[in-house]
PDB file of C-alpha atoms in Angstrom:
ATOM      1  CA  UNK A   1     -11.904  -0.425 -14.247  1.00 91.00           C
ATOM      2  CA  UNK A   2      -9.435  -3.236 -13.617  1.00 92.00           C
ATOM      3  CA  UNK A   3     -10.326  -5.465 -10.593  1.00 91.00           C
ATOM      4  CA  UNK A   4      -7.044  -7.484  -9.947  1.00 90.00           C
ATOM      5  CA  UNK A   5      -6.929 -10.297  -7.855  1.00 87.00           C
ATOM      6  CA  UNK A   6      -9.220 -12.837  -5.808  1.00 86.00           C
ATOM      7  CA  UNK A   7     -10.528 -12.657  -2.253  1.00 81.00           C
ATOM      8  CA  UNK A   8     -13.580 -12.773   0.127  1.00 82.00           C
ATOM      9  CA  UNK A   9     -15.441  -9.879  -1.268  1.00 82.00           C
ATOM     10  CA  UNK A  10     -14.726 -11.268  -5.356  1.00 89.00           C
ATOM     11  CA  UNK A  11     -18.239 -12.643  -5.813  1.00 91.00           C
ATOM     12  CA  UNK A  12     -19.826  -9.586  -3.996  1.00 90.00           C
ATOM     13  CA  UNK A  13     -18.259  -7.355  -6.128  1.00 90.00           C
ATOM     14  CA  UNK A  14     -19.185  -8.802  -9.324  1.00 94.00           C
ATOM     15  CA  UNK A  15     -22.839  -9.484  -8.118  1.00 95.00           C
ATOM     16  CA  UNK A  16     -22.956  -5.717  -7.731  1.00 94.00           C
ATOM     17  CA  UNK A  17     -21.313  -5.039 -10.854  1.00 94.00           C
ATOM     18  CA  UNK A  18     -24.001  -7.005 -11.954  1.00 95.00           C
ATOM     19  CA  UNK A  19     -26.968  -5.538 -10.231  1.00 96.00           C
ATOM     20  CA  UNK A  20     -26.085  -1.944 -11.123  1.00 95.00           C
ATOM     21  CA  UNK A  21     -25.910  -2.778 -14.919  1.00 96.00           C
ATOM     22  CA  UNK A  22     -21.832  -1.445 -14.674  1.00 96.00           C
ATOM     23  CA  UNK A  23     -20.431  -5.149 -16.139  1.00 94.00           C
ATOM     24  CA  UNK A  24     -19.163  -3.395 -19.349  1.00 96.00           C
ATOM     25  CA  UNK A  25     -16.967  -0.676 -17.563  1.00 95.00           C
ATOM     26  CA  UNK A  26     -15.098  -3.599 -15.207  1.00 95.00           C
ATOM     27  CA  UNK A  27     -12.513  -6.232 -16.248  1.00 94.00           C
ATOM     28  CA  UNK A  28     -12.255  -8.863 -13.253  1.00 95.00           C
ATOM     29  CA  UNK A  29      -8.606 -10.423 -13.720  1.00 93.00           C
ATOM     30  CA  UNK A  30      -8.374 -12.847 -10.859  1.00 91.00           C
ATOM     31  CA  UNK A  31      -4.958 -13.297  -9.536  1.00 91.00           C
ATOM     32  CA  UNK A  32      -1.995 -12.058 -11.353  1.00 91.00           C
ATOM     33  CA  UNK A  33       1.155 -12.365 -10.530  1.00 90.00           C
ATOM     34  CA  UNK A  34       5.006 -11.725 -11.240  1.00 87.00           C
ATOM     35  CA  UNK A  35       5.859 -10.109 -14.768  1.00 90.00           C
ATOM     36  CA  UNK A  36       2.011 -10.024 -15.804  1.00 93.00           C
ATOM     37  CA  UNK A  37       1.531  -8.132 -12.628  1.00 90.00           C
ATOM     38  CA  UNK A  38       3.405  -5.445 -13.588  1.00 90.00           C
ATOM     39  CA  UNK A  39       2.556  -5.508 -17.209  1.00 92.00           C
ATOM     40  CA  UNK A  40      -1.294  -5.234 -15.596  1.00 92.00           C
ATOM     41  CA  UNK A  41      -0.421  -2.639 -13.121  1.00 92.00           C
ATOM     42  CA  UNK A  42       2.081  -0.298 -15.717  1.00 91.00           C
ATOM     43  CA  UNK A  43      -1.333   0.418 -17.796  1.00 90.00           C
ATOM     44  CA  UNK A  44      -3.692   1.973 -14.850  1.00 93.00           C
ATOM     45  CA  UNK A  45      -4.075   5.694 -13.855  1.00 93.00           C
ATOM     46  CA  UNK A  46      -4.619   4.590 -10.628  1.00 94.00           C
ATOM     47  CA  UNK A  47      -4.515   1.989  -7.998  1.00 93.00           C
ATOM     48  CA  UNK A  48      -7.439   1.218  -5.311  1.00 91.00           C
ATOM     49  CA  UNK A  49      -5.852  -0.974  -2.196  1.00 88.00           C
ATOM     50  CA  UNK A  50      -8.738  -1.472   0.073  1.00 84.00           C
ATOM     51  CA  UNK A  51      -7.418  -3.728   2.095  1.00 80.00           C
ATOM     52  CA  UNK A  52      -8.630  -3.284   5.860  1.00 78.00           C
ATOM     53  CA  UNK A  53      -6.282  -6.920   6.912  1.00 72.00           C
ATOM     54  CA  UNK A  54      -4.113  -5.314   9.903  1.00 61.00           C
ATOM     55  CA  UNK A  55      -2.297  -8.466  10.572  1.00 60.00           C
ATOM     56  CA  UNK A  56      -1.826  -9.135   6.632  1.00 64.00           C
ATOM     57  CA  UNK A  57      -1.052  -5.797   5.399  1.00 63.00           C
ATOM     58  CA  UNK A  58       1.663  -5.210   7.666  1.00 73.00           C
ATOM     59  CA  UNK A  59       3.507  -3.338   4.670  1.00 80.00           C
ATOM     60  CA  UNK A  60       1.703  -4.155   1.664  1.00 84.00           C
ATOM     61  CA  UNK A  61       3.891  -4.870  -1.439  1.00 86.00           C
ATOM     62  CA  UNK A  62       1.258  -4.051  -3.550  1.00 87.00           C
ATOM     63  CA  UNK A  63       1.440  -0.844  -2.940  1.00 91.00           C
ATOM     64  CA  UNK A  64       5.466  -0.480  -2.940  1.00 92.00           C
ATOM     65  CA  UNK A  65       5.057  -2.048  -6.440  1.00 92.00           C
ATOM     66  CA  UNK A  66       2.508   0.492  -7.684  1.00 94.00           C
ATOM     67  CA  UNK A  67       4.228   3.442  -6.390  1.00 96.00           C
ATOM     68  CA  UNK A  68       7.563   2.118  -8.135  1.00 95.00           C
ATOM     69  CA  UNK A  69       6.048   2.214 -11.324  1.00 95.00           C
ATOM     70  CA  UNK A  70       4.938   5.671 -10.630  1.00 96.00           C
ATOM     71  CA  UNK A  71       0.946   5.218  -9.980  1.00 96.00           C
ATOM     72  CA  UNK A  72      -0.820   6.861  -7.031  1.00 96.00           C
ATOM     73  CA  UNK A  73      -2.380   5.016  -5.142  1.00 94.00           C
ATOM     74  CA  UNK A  74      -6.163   5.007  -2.905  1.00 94.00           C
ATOM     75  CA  UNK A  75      -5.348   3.173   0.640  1.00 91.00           C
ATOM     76  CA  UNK A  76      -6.153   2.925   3.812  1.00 87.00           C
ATOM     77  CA  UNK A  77      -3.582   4.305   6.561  1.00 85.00           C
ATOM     78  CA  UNK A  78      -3.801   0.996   8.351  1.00 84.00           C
ATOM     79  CA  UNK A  79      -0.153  -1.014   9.821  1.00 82.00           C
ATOM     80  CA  UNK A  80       3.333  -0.185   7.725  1.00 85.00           C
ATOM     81  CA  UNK A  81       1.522   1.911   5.483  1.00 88.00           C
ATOM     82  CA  UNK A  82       1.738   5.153   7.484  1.00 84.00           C
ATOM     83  CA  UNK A  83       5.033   4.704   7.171  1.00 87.00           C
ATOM     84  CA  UNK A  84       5.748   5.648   3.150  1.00 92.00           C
ATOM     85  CA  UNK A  85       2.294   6.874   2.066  1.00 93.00           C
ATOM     86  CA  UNK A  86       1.900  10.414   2.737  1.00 94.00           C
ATOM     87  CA  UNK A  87      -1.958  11.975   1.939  1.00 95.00           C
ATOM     88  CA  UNK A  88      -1.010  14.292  -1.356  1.00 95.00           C
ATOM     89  CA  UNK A  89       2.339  13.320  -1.450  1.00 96.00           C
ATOM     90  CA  UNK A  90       2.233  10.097  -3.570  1.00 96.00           C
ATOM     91  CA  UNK A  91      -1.558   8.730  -3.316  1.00 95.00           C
ATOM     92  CA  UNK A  92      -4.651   9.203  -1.066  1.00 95.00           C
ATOM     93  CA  UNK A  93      -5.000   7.883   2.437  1.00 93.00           C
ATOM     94  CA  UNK A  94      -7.971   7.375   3.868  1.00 91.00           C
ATOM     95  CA  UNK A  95      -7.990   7.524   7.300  1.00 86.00           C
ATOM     96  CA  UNK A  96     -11.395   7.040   8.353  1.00 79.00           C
ATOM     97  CA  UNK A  97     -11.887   3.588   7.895  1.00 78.00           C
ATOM     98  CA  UNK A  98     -13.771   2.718  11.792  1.00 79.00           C
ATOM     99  CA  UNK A  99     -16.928   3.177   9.994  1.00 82.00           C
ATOM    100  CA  UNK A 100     -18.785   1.895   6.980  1.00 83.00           C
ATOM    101  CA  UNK A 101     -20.113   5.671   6.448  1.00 86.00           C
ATOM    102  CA  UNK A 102     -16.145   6.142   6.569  1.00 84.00           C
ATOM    103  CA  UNK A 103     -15.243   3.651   4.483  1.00 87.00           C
ATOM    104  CA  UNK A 104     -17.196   4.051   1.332  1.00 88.00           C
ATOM    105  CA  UNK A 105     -17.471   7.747   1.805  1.00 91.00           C
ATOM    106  CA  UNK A 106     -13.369   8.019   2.340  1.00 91.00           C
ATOM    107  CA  UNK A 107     -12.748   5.623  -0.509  1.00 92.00           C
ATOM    108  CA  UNK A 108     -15.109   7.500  -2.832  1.00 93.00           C
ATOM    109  CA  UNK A 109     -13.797  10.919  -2.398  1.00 94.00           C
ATOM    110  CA  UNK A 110     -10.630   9.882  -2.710  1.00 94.00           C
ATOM    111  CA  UNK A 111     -11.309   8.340  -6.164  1.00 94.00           C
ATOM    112  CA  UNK A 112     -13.266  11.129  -7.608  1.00 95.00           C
ATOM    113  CA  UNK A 113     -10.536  13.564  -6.531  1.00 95.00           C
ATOM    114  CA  UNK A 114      -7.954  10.985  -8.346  1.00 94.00           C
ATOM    115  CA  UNK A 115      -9.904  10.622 -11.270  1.00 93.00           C
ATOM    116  CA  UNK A 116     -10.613  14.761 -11.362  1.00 96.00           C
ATOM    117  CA  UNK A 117      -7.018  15.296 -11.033  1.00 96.00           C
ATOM    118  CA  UNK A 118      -4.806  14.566 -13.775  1.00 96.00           C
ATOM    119  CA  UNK A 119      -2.103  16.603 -13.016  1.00 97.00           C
ATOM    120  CA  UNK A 120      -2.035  15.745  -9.060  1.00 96.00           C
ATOM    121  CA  UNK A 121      -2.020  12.058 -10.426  1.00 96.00           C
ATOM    122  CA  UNK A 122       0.938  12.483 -12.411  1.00 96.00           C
ATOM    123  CA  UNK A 123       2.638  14.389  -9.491  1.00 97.00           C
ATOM    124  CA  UNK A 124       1.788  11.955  -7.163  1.00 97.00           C
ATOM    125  CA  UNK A 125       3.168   9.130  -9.351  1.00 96.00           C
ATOM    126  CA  UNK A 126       6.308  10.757  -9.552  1.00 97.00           C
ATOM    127  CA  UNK A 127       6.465  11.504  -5.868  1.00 98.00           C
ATOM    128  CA  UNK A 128       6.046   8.002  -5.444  1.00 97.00           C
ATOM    129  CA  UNK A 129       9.075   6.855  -7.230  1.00 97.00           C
ATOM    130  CA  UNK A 130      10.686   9.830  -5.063  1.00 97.00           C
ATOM    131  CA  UNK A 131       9.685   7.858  -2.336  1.00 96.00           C
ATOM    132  CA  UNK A 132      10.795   4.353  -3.374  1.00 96.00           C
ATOM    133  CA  UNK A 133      13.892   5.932  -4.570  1.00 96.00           C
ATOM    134  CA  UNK A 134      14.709   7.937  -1.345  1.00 95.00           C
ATOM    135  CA  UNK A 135      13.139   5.534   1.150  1.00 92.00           C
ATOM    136  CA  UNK A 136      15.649   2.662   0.141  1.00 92.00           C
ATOM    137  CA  UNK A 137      12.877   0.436  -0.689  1.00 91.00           C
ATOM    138  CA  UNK A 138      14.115  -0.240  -4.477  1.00 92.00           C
ATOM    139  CA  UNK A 139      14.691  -3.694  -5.183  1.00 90.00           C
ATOM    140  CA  UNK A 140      18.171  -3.392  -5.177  1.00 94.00           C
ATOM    141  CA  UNK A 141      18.654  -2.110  -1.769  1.00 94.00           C
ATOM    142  CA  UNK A 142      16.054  -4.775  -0.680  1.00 91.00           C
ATOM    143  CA  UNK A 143      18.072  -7.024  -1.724  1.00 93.00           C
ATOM    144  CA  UNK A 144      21.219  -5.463  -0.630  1.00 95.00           C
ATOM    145  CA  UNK A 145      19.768  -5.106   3.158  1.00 94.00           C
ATOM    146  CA  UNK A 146      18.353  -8.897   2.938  1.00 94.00           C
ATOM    147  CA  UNK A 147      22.495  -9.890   1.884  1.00 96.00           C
ATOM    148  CA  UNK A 148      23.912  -7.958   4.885  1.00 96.00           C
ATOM    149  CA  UNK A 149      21.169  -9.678   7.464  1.00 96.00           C
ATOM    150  CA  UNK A 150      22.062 -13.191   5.988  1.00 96.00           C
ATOM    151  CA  UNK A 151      25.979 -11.650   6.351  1.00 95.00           C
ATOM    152  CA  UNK A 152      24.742 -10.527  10.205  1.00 94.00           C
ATOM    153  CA  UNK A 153      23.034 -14.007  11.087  1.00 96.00           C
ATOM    154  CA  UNK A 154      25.989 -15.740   9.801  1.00 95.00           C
ATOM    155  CA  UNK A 155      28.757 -14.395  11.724  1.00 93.00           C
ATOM    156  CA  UNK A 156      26.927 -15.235  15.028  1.00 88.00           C
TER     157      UNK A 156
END
């Protein structure tokens, strides 16, 4: 397992790690970022977002990165994110997160399914691309909507 990036819960995580004697089957990365980001990301089966941050995960680029490269993803179904991950479709949403029963439970079934599931995986990764592709949210027509607001704002 690949833990990217840094946060609050870092140093719990590894002290568990730790405690349950799993150190050899995790690699913690810390942050990484840009073209090593994507190099780190285009080598996983599977990506675990468990971010619960309403007011920071608003649309969560993470994700929109992960399903671009065509890997499924295990997230919550919390702000923006309802609004390209679909359960099955392209990753796992968990939707019970009010609880910690919910939580961990949610998160783990969703993982064992993933990890069970290499076909669904593969379908889902694809569908994912579908939905990058479809959705508009490539980076060209990002950048393409981004031009014709700076166009917008500066004709006013």
């Amino acid at each position: 397992f690949k833990v990217v990036g840094e946060g609050n819960w870092l140093a719990l995580m590894k002290r568990i790690v730790e405690v349950l004697g799993v150190g050899w089957a995790f690699e913690f990365t810390g942050g990484v970022y840009g073209e090593e980001l994507i190099e780190v990301m285009s080598g996983l089966d599977l990506i675990l977002n468990p971010s619960l941050r309403y007011e920071s995960e608003t649309f969560c680029i993470a994700n929109i990165e992960a399903l671009s490269l065509g890997i499924p993803i295990v997230t919550f179904g919390i702000g923006g994110v309802g609004e390209y991950m679909v359960n099955g479709w392209n990753g796992y949403v968990v939707d019970d997160f009010k609880t910690v029963e919910g939580v961990v439970d949610g998160l783990a079934d969703a993982i064992v399914d993933a990890l069970n599931d290499e076909e669904g995986r593969e379908r889902m990764g694809r569908n994912g691309v579908r939905t990058i592709e479809e959705g508009g949210l490539t980076l060209k027509d990002v950048t393409r909507k981004y031009e014709m607001l700076y166009e917008e704002l500066l004709l006013r």
